[in-house]
Tab-separated table of C-alpha atoms and ligand atoms in Angstrom:
chain	number	residue	atom	x	y	z
A	1	MET	CA	115.116	-137.138	-87.726
A	2	ILE	CA	113.759	-139.192	-85.331
A	3	ARG	CA	110.750	-141.092	-86.520
A	4	VAL	CA	107.699	-141.585	-84.061
A	5	PRO	CA	106.122	-144.660	-85.699
A	6	ASP	CA	103.940	-145.181	-82.416
A	7	LEU	CA	99.940	-143.178	-83.659
A	8	GLU	CA	99.553	-142.545	-80.218
A	9	GLN	CA	102.984	-141.198	-80.148
A	10	LYS	CA	102.687	-139.576	-83.375
A	11	LEU	CA	99.660	-137.527	-82.113
A	12	GLY	CA	101.299	-136.516	-78.942
A	13	VAL	CA	103.939	-134.690	-80.824
A	14	LEU	CA	101.931	-133.036	-83.350
A	15	MET	CA	99.086	-132.061	-81.519
A	16	SER	CA	101.568	-130.444	-78.815
A	17	LEU	CA	102.903	-128.373	-81.309
A	18	ALA	CA	98.968	-126.809	-81.757
A	19	ALA	CA	98.818	-126.879	-78.021
A	20	ALA	CA	101.021	-124.460	-77.344
A	21	ASP	CA	99.532	-121.239	-79.227
A	22	ARG	CA	97.929	-119.269	-77.340
A	23	GLU	CA	94.198	-120.354	-77.640
A	24	GLY	CA	92.645	-121.299	-74.564
A	25	LEU	CA	90.374	-124.664	-75.372
A	26	PRO	CA	86.919	-123.997	-75.847
A	27	PRO	CA	84.600	-123.985	-71.864
A	28	ARG	CA	82.510	-127.405	-72.231
A	29	LEU	CA	86.477	-128.687	-73.247
A	30	ARG	CA	88.387	-127.676	-70.326
A	31	HIS	CA	87.863	-130.076	-67.894
A	32	ALA	CA	87.698	-133.030	-70.786
A	33	GLU	CA	89.658	-136.390	-69.318
A	34	ALA	CA	92.815	-137.455	-71.648
A	35	ALA	CA	92.239	-139.663	-74.622
A	36	GLY	CA	95.612	-141.074	-75.033
A	37	ALA	CA	96.918	-138.543	-77.260
A	38	LEU	CA	93.572	-137.729	-79.164
A	39	ARG	CA	93.290	-134.863	-76.154
A	40	PRO	CA	91.214	-132.257	-76.906
A	41	LEU	CA	94.016	-129.402	-76.950
A	42	ASN	CA	94.585	-128.370	-80.498
A	43	ILE	CA	90.596	-127.379	-80.377
A	44	ARG	CA	89.804	-123.785	-81.160
A	45	ALA	CA	86.712	-122.197	-81.539
A	46	LEU	CA	85.906	-120.586	-85.321
A	47	ARG	CA	83.229	-117.907	-85.000
A	48	PRO	CA	82.260	-117.243	-88.729
A	49	ARG	CA	80.052	-115.239	-87.746
A	50	PRO	CA	78.697	-112.964	-84.735
A	51	GLY	CA	76.946	-115.630	-82.635
A	52	THR	CA	78.156	-118.772	-83.919
A	53	ARG	CA	80.628	-121.048	-82.929
A	54	THR	CA	82.287	-124.154	-84.514
A	55	ALA	CA	84.942	-125.898	-83.016
A	56	LEU	CA	88.074	-126.701	-85.124
A	57	LEU	CA	90.251	-129.703	-84.465
A	58	ARG	CA	93.605	-128.188	-85.588
A	59	ILE	CA	96.496	-130.256	-86.584
A	60	LEU	CA	100.075	-131.229	-88.856
A	61	LEU	CA	100.242	-133.524	-90.839
A	62	THR	CA	103.823	-132.993	-90.103
A	63	ASN	CA	106.203	-131.810	-87.976
A	64	ALA	CA	108.812	-132.763	-90.626
A	65	CYS	CA	110.432	-129.913	-92.710
A	66	SER	CA	113.074	-129.273	-95.492
A	67	PHE	CA	113.130	-125.869	-95.526
A	68	ASN	CA	115.067	-123.979	-92.838
A	69	CYS	CA	113.211	-120.486	-92.220
A	70	HIS	CA	114.753	-118.890	-89.050
A	71	TYR	CA	112.265	-118.548	-86.841
A	72	CYS	CA	110.702	-121.581	-86.829
A	73	PRO	CA	111.016	-125.076	-84.693
A	74	MET	CA	110.409	-127.010	-86.906
A	75	ARG	CA	113.353	-125.920	-89.462
A	76	ARG	CA	115.726	-128.732	-91.034
A	77	ASP	CA	118.703	-128.087	-88.512
A	78	ARG	CA	116.780	-128.118	-85.429
A	79	ASP	CA	116.754	-131.269	-83.024
A	80	MET	CA	113.167	-132.336	-82.446
A	81	PRO	CA	111.186	-135.757	-82.922
A	82	ARG	CA	109.974	-135.502	-86.151
A	83	THR	CA	106.822	-137.644	-87.568
A	84	LEU	CA	104.257	-137.731	-90.504
A	85	LEU	CA	100.476	-139.064	-90.747
A	86	LYS	CA	99.361	-140.727	-93.452
A	87	PRO	CA	96.203	-139.401	-94.752
A	88	GLU	CA	94.017	-141.758	-93.521
A	89	GLU	CA	95.249	-141.593	-90.325
A	90	LEU	CA	94.707	-137.841	-90.422
A	91	VAL	CA	91.145	-138.070	-91.803
A	92	ARG	CA	90.849	-141.122	-89.016
A	93	ILE	CA	91.291	-139.616	-85.866
A	94	PHE	CA	89.523	-136.066	-87.774
A	95	LEU	CA	86.045	-138.650	-87.413
A	96	ASP	CA	87.004	-139.839	-83.965
A	97	ALA	CA	87.127	-136.439	-82.541
A	98	ARG	CA	84.037	-135.569	-84.209
A	99	ARG	CA	82.048	-138.460	-83.185
A	100	ARG	CA	82.981	-137.254	-79.649
A	101	GLY	CA	81.446	-134.310	-80.456
A	102	TRP	CA	84.830	-132.840	-79.913
A	103	VAL	CA	84.524	-130.818	-83.430
A	104	GLU	CA	82.855	-129.738	-86.149
A	105	GLY	CA	86.103	-128.726	-88.428
A	106	LEU	CA	89.100	-129.836	-89.319
A	107	PHE	CA	92.567	-126.747	-89.605
A	108	ILE	CA	94.930	-129.115	-91.173
A	109	THR	CA	98.814	-127.300	-92.038
A	110	THR	CA	102.329	-128.977	-92.056
A	111	GLY	CA	104.816	-128.517	-92.977
A	112	ILE	CA	107.162	-129.406	-96.688
A	113	PRO	CA	109.501	-132.834	-96.044
A	114	GLY	CA	111.263	-132.987	-99.331
A	115	ARG	CA	109.589	-131.973	-102.535
A	116	PRO	CA	106.211	-129.349	-102.078
A	117	VAL	CA	104.594	-131.280	-104.127
A	118	HIS	CA	104.763	-134.641	-102.579
A	119	VAL	CA	102.997	-132.746	-99.327
A	120	MET	CA	100.235	-131.414	-101.015
A	121	ASP	CA	99.500	-134.634	-102.774
A	122	ASP	CA	98.506	-136.081	-98.673
A	123	LEU	CA	96.775	-132.934	-98.118
A	124	ILE	CA	94.755	-133.873	-101.457
A	125	ARG	CA	94.253	-137.292	-101.114
A	126	ALA	CA	92.948	-136.696	-97.249
A	127	LEU	CA	90.399	-133.937	-98.228
A	128	GLU	CA	89.360	-136.651	-101.149
A	129	LEU	CA	88.478	-138.440	-98.100
A	130	LEU	CA	86.825	-136.914	-96.504
A	131	ARG	CA	84.858	-135.494	-98.775
A	132	ARG	CA	84.572	-138.198	-102.124
A	133	LYS	CA	84.477	-141.115	-99.470
A	134	HIS	CA	83.081	-139.542	-95.621
A	135	ARG	CA	80.818	-137.364	-97.408
A	136	PHE	CA	82.135	-134.733	-95.028
A	137	GLY	CA	80.109	-131.645	-96.068
A	138	GLY	CA	81.655	-129.117	-93.177
A	139	TYR	CA	84.391	-127.120	-92.378
A	140	ILE	CA	87.762	-127.650	-93.590
A	141	HIS	CA	90.885	-124.946	-93.758
A	142	VAL	CA	94.143	-125.889	-95.325
A	143	LYS	CA	97.205	-124.077	-95.190
A	144	LEU	CA	98.888	-124.427	-98.592
A	145	VAL	CA	102.652	-124.744	-98.743
A	146	PRO	CA	104.164	-122.651	-101.043
A	147	GLY	CA	106.015	-123.981	-103.957
A	148	ALA	CA	102.634	-126.682	-104.958
A	149	ASP	CA	101.470	-127.207	-108.787
A	150	ASP	CA	99.437	-124.749	-110.548
A	151	ALA	CA	96.540	-128.066	-110.556
A	152	GLN	CA	97.851	-128.963	-106.884
A	153	ILE	CA	96.478	-125.699	-105.992
A	154	ASP	CA	93.275	-125.653	-108.147
A	155	ARG	CA	92.149	-129.367	-105.963
A	156	VAL	CA	93.125	-127.901	-103.073
A	157	THR	CA	91.302	-124.713	-103.232
A	158	ALA	CA	87.861	-127.140	-104.616
A	159	LEU	CA	87.713	-129.520	-101.685
A	160	ALA	CA	88.168	-126.612	-98.665
A	161	SER	CA	86.440	-124.032	-97.067
A	162	ARG	CA	89.293	-121.717	-96.837
A	163	VAL	CA	92.571	-121.426	-98.020
A	164	SER	CA	95.883	-119.964	-96.073
A	165	LEU	CA	99.358	-118.710	-96.920
A	166	ASN	CA	102.132	-117.953	-94.981
A	167	PHE	CA	102.999	-114.675	-96.115
A	168	GLU	CA	105.687	-114.257	-92.661
A	169	ALA	CA	107.352	-110.515	-94.334
A	170	PRO	CA	105.684	-108.127	-95.798
A	171	CYS	CA	108.315	-108.033	-99.253
A	172	GLY	CA	110.468	-110.126	-101.052
A	173	ALA	CA	113.686	-108.462	-99.399
A	174	SER	CA	112.506	-108.828	-95.818
A	175	LEU	CA	111.310	-112.861	-96.146
A	176	ALA	CA	114.821	-113.239	-97.762
A	177	ARG	CA	116.196	-112.226	-94.185
A	178	ILE	CA	114.548	-115.155	-92.450
A	179	ALA	CA	113.275	-117.381	-95.103
A	180	PRO	CA	115.905	-118.225	-96.920
A	181	ASP	CA	114.081	-121.415	-99.046
A	182	LYS	CA	110.490	-118.901	-99.467
A	183	SER	CA	110.488	-116.872	-102.328
A	184	PHE	CA	106.963	-113.945	-102.211
A	185	ALA	CA	106.839	-114.443	-105.700
A	186	THR	CA	105.815	-118.145	-105.434
A	187	THR	CA	103.809	-117.017	-102.114
A	188	LEU	CA	102.034	-114.054	-104.344
A	189	HIS	CA	101.812	-116.380	-107.397
A	190	ASP	CA	99.893	-119.643	-105.436
A	191	PHE	CA	98.139	-116.808	-103.607
A	192	GLU	CA	96.407	-115.455	-106.916
A	193	ARG	CA	95.867	-118.492	-108.279
A	194	VAL	CA	93.606	-119.479	-104.686
A	195	ARG	CA	92.294	-116.130	-105.429
A	196	GLY	CA	91.165	-116.432	-109.199
A	197	GLN	CA	89.142	-119.916	-107.633
A	198	VAL	CA	87.342	-117.974	-104.895
A	199	VAL	CA	86.296	-114.893	-106.366
A	200	ARG	CA	84.785	-117.401	-108.999
A	201	GLU	CA	82.596	-119.489	-106.497
A	202	ARG	CA	81.879	-116.419	-105.078
A	203	GLN	CA	80.329	-114.738	-108.063
A	204	ALA	CA	79.041	-117.772	-109.276
A	205	ARG	CA	77.072	-118.579	-105.626
A	206	ALA	CA	76.091	-114.898	-106.365
A	207	GLU	CA	73.939	-115.422	-109.729
A	208	GLY	CA	72.346	-117.982	-108.073
A	209	ARG	CA	74.752	-121.298	-107.917
A	210	PRO	CA	73.833	-122.968	-105.105
A	211	ALA	CA	76.917	-124.101	-102.454
A	212	ASP	CA	78.003	-127.778	-102.625
A	213	PRO	CA	79.055	-128.709	-99.533
A	214	LEU	CA	81.492	-131.174	-100.710
A	215	ALA	CA	83.163	-128.877	-102.892
A	216	PRO	CA	83.063	-125.557	-101.446
A	217	GLY	CA	85.821	-124.187	-103.260
A	218	GLY	CA	87.320	-122.172	-100.693
A	219	ALA	CA	84.482	-119.614	-100.480
A	220	SER	CA	84.478	-118.652	-97.407
A	221	GLY	CA	87.676	-116.414	-97.909
A	222	MET	CA	91.541	-116.573	-97.659
A	223	THR	CA	93.662	-115.771	-95.132
A	224	MET	CA	97.276	-115.137	-95.091
A	225	GLN	CA	99.839	-115.015	-91.809
A	226	PHE	CA	102.461	-112.455	-91.304
A	227	VAL	CA	105.151	-112.984	-88.687
A	228	VAL	CA	105.386	-109.239	-86.729
A	229	GLY	CA	108.823	-108.095	-85.409
A	230	ALA	CA	110.980	-110.455	-87.291
A	231	THR	CA	111.692	-108.967	-89.532
A	232	PRO	CA	112.816	-104.396	-88.755
A	233	ASP	CA	109.230	-104.144	-91.422
A	234	THR	CA	106.536	-101.331	-90.282
A	235	ASP	CA	103.651	-101.696	-88.979
A	236	ARG	CA	103.023	-99.181	-91.599
A	237	SER	CA	104.490	-101.931	-94.816
A	238	ILE	CA	102.380	-104.123	-92.518
A	239	ILE	CA	99.518	-103.285	-92.830
A	240	GLY	CA	100.202	-101.592	-96.100
A	241	THR	CA	100.992	-105.020	-98.164
A	242	VAL	CA	97.317	-106.739	-96.692
A	243	ALA	CA	95.860	-103.657	-98.101
A	244	ARG	CA	96.932	-104.107	-101.396
A	245	LEU	CA	96.615	-108.098	-101.221
A	246	ARG	CA	93.212	-107.383	-100.063
A	247	ARG	CA	92.063	-104.672	-103.532
A	248	GLY	CA	91.144	-108.271	-105.521
A	249	GLY	CA	88.380	-109.742	-103.250
A	250	GLY	CA	88.815	-113.389	-101.564
A	251	VAL	CA	90.373	-112.315	-98.909
A	252	HIS	CA	88.703	-112.897	-95.338
A	253	HIS	CA	90.771	-111.184	-92.654
A	254	ALA	CA	95.141	-111.346	-92.478
A	255	HIS	CA	96.908	-112.859	-89.156
A	256	PHE	CA	99.545	-111.594	-87.020
A	257	SER	CA	101.959	-113.801	-85.317
A	258	ALA	CA	104.461	-111.559	-82.990
A	259	PHE	CA	107.484	-112.918	-83.264
A	260	ARG	CA	108.952	-115.185	-79.971
A	261	PRO	CA	112.027	-116.424	-80.339
A	262	ILE	CA	113.263	-119.971	-80.183
A	263	SER	CA	115.005	-121.809	-78.641
A	264	ASP	CA	118.144	-123.567	-80.591
A	265	THR	CA	117.105	-121.352	-84.034
A	266	PRO	CA	119.423	-118.199	-85.428
A	267	MET	CA	116.649	-115.854	-83.691
A	268	GLU	CA	116.980	-116.858	-80.381
A	269	GLN	CA	118.947	-114.398	-78.990
A	270	VAL	CA	116.256	-111.312	-80.749
A	271	PRO	CA	113.984	-110.643	-78.795
A	272	ALA	CA	110.577	-111.245	-78.745
A	273	THR	CA	107.584	-108.815	-80.051
A	274	PRO	CA	104.776	-107.636	-77.756
A	275	ALA	CA	101.834	-109.177	-78.068
A	276	LEU	CA	100.091	-105.634	-77.636
A	277	ARG	CA	101.565	-104.441	-81.095
A	278	GLU	CA	100.267	-107.686	-82.393
A	279	HIS	CA	96.727	-106.827	-81.140
A	280	ARG	CA	97.152	-103.755	-82.445
A	281	LEU	CA	97.848	-104.946	-86.473
A	282	TYR	CA	94.327	-106.965	-85.792
A	283	GLN	CA	92.507	-103.639	-84.601
A	284	ALA	CA	93.271	-102.235	-88.208
A	285	GLU	CA	93.571	-104.295	-89.894
A	286	TYR	CA	89.895	-104.470	-88.995
A	287	LEU	CA	89.770	-101.125	-89.312
A	288	LEU	CA	89.726	-101.580	-93.321
A	289	ARG	CA	87.618	-104.889	-92.936
A	290	THR	CA	84.910	-103.592	-90.956
A	291	TYR	CA	85.270	-99.924	-91.053
A	292	GLY	CA	86.208	-98.625	-94.172
A	293	PHE	CA	88.845	-97.430	-93.615
A	294	SER	CA	91.693	-96.696	-96.565
A	295	ALA	CA	95.119	-97.848	-95.960
A	296	ASP	CA	96.500	-94.034	-96.033
A	297	GLU	CA	93.644	-93.483	-93.061
A	298	VAL	CA	95.687	-95.545	-90.232
A	299	VAL	CA	97.579	-93.315	-88.292
A	300	TYR	CA	101.198	-94.178	-86.620
A	301	GLY	CA	103.876	-93.137	-84.708
A	302	PRO	CA	106.985	-91.521	-85.848
A	303	GLY	CA	108.752	-94.942	-86.472
A	304	GLY	CA	106.048	-96.254	-88.753
A	305	ASN	CA	104.623	-98.907	-86.312
A	306	LEU	CA	100.690	-98.349	-84.560
A	307	PRO	CA	101.021	-96.612	-81.275
A	308	LEU	CA	100.650	-99.219	-78.787
A	309	THR	CA	99.065	-96.766	-75.945
A	310	LEU	CA	95.924	-96.070	-78.262
A	311	ASP	CA	93.539	-98.635	-80.278
A	312	PRO	CA	93.910	-97.756	-84.087
A	313	LYS	CA	90.556	-96.024	-84.685
A	314	THR	CA	90.936	-94.055	-81.177
A	315	ALA	CA	94.187	-92.837	-82.727
A	316	TRP	CA	92.609	-91.757	-85.931
A	317	ALA	CA	89.585	-89.866	-84.252
A	318	LEU	CA	92.269	-88.587	-82.204
A	319	SER	CA	94.107	-86.985	-84.793
A	320	HIS	CA	91.095	-85.529	-86.628
A	321	PRO	CA	89.156	-83.107	-84.437
A	322	GLU	CA	87.769	-81.437	-87.231
A	323	ARG	CA	85.068	-84.842	-88.090
A	324	PHE	CA	83.913	-84.593	-83.985
A	325	PRO	CA	81.801	-84.159	-82.542
A	326	VAL	CA	79.464	-86.204	-83.736
A	327	GLU	CA	75.688	-85.784	-83.243
A	328	ILE	CA	74.043	-88.682	-82.316
A	329	THR	CA	70.106	-87.891	-83.627
A	330	SER	CA	71.069	-86.699	-87.054
A	331	ALA	CA	74.393	-87.833	-88.536
A	332	PRO	CA	75.250	-90.488	-91.656
A	333	GLN	CA	75.558	-94.624	-90.405
A	334	GLU	CA	78.895	-94.023	-92.100
A	335	GLU	CA	80.255	-91.498	-89.402
A	336	LEU	CA	78.476	-93.307	-86.467
A	337	ARG	CA	81.386	-95.907	-87.055
A	338	ARG	CA	83.897	-94.089	-87.251
A	339	VAL	CA	83.564	-93.026	-83.656
A	340	PRO	CA	85.392	-94.728	-81.181
A	341	GLY	CA	83.356	-97.254	-79.085
A	342	ILE	CA	80.439	-97.438	-82.246
A	343	GLY	CA	80.923	-100.374	-84.448
A	344	PRO	CA	78.546	-101.564	-87.370
A	345	LEU	CA	76.061	-103.314	-85.463
A	346	ALA	CA	75.548	-100.476	-83.171
A	347	ALA	CA	75.734	-97.957	-85.493
A	348	GLY	CA	73.052	-100.229	-87.931
A	349	ARG	CA	70.871	-99.767	-84.266
A	350	ILE	CA	71.253	-95.963	-83.298
A	351	VAL	CA	70.122	-94.850	-87.284
A	352	GLU	CA	66.743	-97.759	-86.901
A	353	GLN	CA	65.824	-96.785	-83.277
A	354	ARG	CA	66.089	-92.502	-83.609
A	355	ILE	CA	62.947	-92.376	-85.957
A	356	ALA	CA	60.862	-93.450	-83.142
A	357	THR	CA	63.322	-92.974	-79.685
A	358	ARG	CA	64.030	-90.365	-78.662
A	359	PHE	CA	67.240	-91.168	-76.451
A	360	ARG	CA	67.994	-89.108	-73.667
A	361	GLY	CA	71.392	-90.296	-72.068
A	362	LEU	CA	74.468	-92.629	-72.240
A	363	ALA	CA	72.416	-95.460	-70.534
A	364	ASP	CA	70.210	-95.813	-74.134
A	365	LEU	CA	73.257	-95.588	-75.936
A	366	GLN	CA	75.003	-99.029	-74.253
A	367	ARG	CA	71.877	-100.690	-74.371
A	368	LEU	CA	72.245	-100.297	-78.523
A	369	GLY	CA	75.490	-102.009	-77.886
A	370	VAL	CA	77.954	-98.590	-77.918
A	371	VAL	CA	81.255	-98.932	-75.351
A	372	THR	CA	79.787	-95.435	-74.069
A	373	SER	CA	83.579	-94.835	-71.882
A	374	ARG	CA	84.838	-94.439	-74.996
A	375	ALA	CA	82.648	-92.834	-77.432
A	376	ALA	CA	81.209	-90.307	-75.341
A	377	GLY	CA	83.709	-87.682	-75.182
A	378	PHE	CA	83.221	-88.171	-79.257
A	379	LEU	CA	79.718	-87.731	-79.119
A	380	THR	CA	76.833	-84.960	-78.895
A	381	LEU	CA	72.653	-85.754	-77.768
A	382	GLY	CA	70.363	-82.818	-79.270
A	383	GLY	CA	74.056	-80.438	-79.272
A	384	ARG	CA	74.722	-81.654	-75.989
A	385	ARG	CA	78.104	-82.753	-75.554
A	386	LEU	CA	77.701	-86.117	-73.632
A	387	GLN	CA	80.483	-86.227	-71.708
A	388	SER	CA	83.057	-83.076	-71.613
A	389	THR	CA	86.117	-84.709	-71.600
A	390	ARG	CA	87.335	-87.353	-74.069
A	391	TRP	CA	88.171	-91.064	-73.331
A	392	THR	CA	92.177	-90.817	-73.590
A	393	GLU	CA	91.807	-88.271	-71.044
A	394	GLN	CA	89.871	-89.853	-68.334
A	395	LEU	CA	91.183	-93.430	-68.830
A	396	GLY	CA	94.075	-94.822	-67.468
A	397	PHE	CA	96.158	-96.234	-69.992
A	398	TRP	CA	98.836	-99.502	-69.302
A	399	ALA	CA	101.919	-98.433	-70.267
A	400	PRO	CA	103.676	-100.426	-73.727
A	401	GLU	CA	106.572	-101.012	-71.428
A	402	GLU	CA	104.013	-103.323	-69.183
A	403	ASP	CA	103.262	-105.607	-71.917
A	404	VAL	CA	107.374	-105.823	-73.593
A	405	GLY	CA	108.510	-106.768	-70.292
A	406	THR	CA	112.704	-106.659	-70.062
A	407	HIS	CA	113.126	-110.531	-69.364
A	408	HIS	CA	114.297	-112.750	-72.513
A	409	VAL	CA	112.016	-115.751	-72.376
A	410	VAL	CA	112.961	-118.216	-75.222
A	411	TYR	CA	109.663	-120.666	-76.369
A	412	SER	CA	110.179	-124.056	-77.728
A	413	VAL	CA	107.059	-123.772	-80.383
A	414	SER	CA	105.845	-120.420	-82.344
A	415	PRO	CA	102.071	-119.584	-83.056
A	416	GLY	CA	102.490	-118.573	-86.022
A	417	THR	CA	101.763	-122.178	-87.387
A	418	PHE	CA	97.884	-122.355	-87.105
A	419	ARG	CA	96.906	-119.179	-87.789
B	501	SF4	S1	107.960	-122.189	-91.294
B	501	SF4	FE1	107.111	-123.711	-92.859
B	501	SF4	S2	108.509	-124.226	-94.809
B	501	SF4	FE2	109.265	-122.814	-93.005
B	501	SF4	S3	110.729	-124.012	-91.700
B	501	SF4	FE3	109.272	-123.648	-91.237
B	501	SF4	S4	107.242	-125.466	-91.413
B	501	SF4	FE4	109.163	-125.793	-92.866
C-alpha cells in the first residue's frame, strides 16, 4: 500500500475521488481558484426542501479498504495510492472550507481498513469533535460501514443529521456475487438499528420535544444506495426492496448508481449500465415517495425493467386509459397528482385556485406549474379535451440506444461512494 503522508497530498487523493462523481460545481464556485489540495471540487448542493440549498463538503476519511468488492475502485487488491485522514484533520479541513464560505454541511464516507469498528471509532471521534468541541449544529451526513457495533451505530446516529447505508444489491444472493466480504443480513440489521433511533427521534419531536442541533438523531431521514446493473437484478426487484425498506418509516430516499466498469477490477469487462436506467429508477422511487404510488403500480417491461423510453408516471398513465382524461375543474387532488406533468405543488394550486378562478386554457395551467406539454393529452377542461393527441404521440423521444452507446468506456472511479 502506498501511503501518502502529507496532508495536502492526502486531500488531493481523497477529494479527487469525490470530484469524479457526476456532480457539477455550484455556480458560485465554478471560477474559484484552487487553494492547495482543498479545492472546491467536491462540493455539491443538497436541496433539503424546495427553494433551499445546502452546499456539502464530500470527503473520504480513507480510501484504504480491506474489503474486495468487485465493482469498487477502492477494493483491497487494486493498486492505487492509499491514505487516511485523522479525525482531527478531517474536522480542520471542514471548518476551513466552512470559514471560506464554501460549504454549510458535511458528507463523510470511508473505506474500511482493517476491522470496521476501528474506522467507526474514527467517525465517532470526528463527529464528537464537530458537535461537542466546535459546537457545529449544521448538517452532517455519515455513511455507515457494515459490521459496526450496535453502540457505535447508535452514537453515529445520535450525532448525525442523516445516516446512509450501501445495500448495493436488492438481495443477499446478488450481493454475494459482487461483494464477497459483505452480508445483506448485516446491512439489514444496521439499517433497522438506525431506523429505530430515527423513528423514535421523529416521534419525540412530533410530540413537542425541541430538536437539538448538536444531537439531531438522524432525523433528516436515512438513505440507501444500490449499484444498478452490476448484478442481473431487475428494476422490479430493486424497487420492491426499496418499497419494503421504506415501510418501517425513517427513510428519506434511495440512491441508485449506474454500474460503471472500473479499470483493474474483476468487472472491468462488464458493460456500463445506461445512466437513463438510473434516472428511471429515481423517477420510480419518487412515485412511491411523493405521489403515493405502491410498488405494485409501477409499470415494467417484459424483462422486469422500467421502460427507458417513457418516464414511469407516463408509463402508468398510458397503461390505465380507464383513469383518463381527468377533469381539471372537479377532479380530486389525488387524481390530479396522477396526471403526467402535474406535481404535488401544481395539483394543490389547481384545487386551491379553481374555486375562485375560471381556467381558460393551457396558459392558465402553465402559470400554476403544470408541464402542459406532458399533461394536456390527459386532461379535460369543462368537458373539453385540451389536446386531441397524447403526449407520447407529440414528443420525439430519444431512443434508448442513444444513451446506451456502443463503445466500452472503462473508468477509474465510481460514483456510488458519495451517494
Ligand atoms: S464498496 Fe466499500 S467496502 Fe467495498 S471495497 Fe469499496 S470501499 Fe471497500
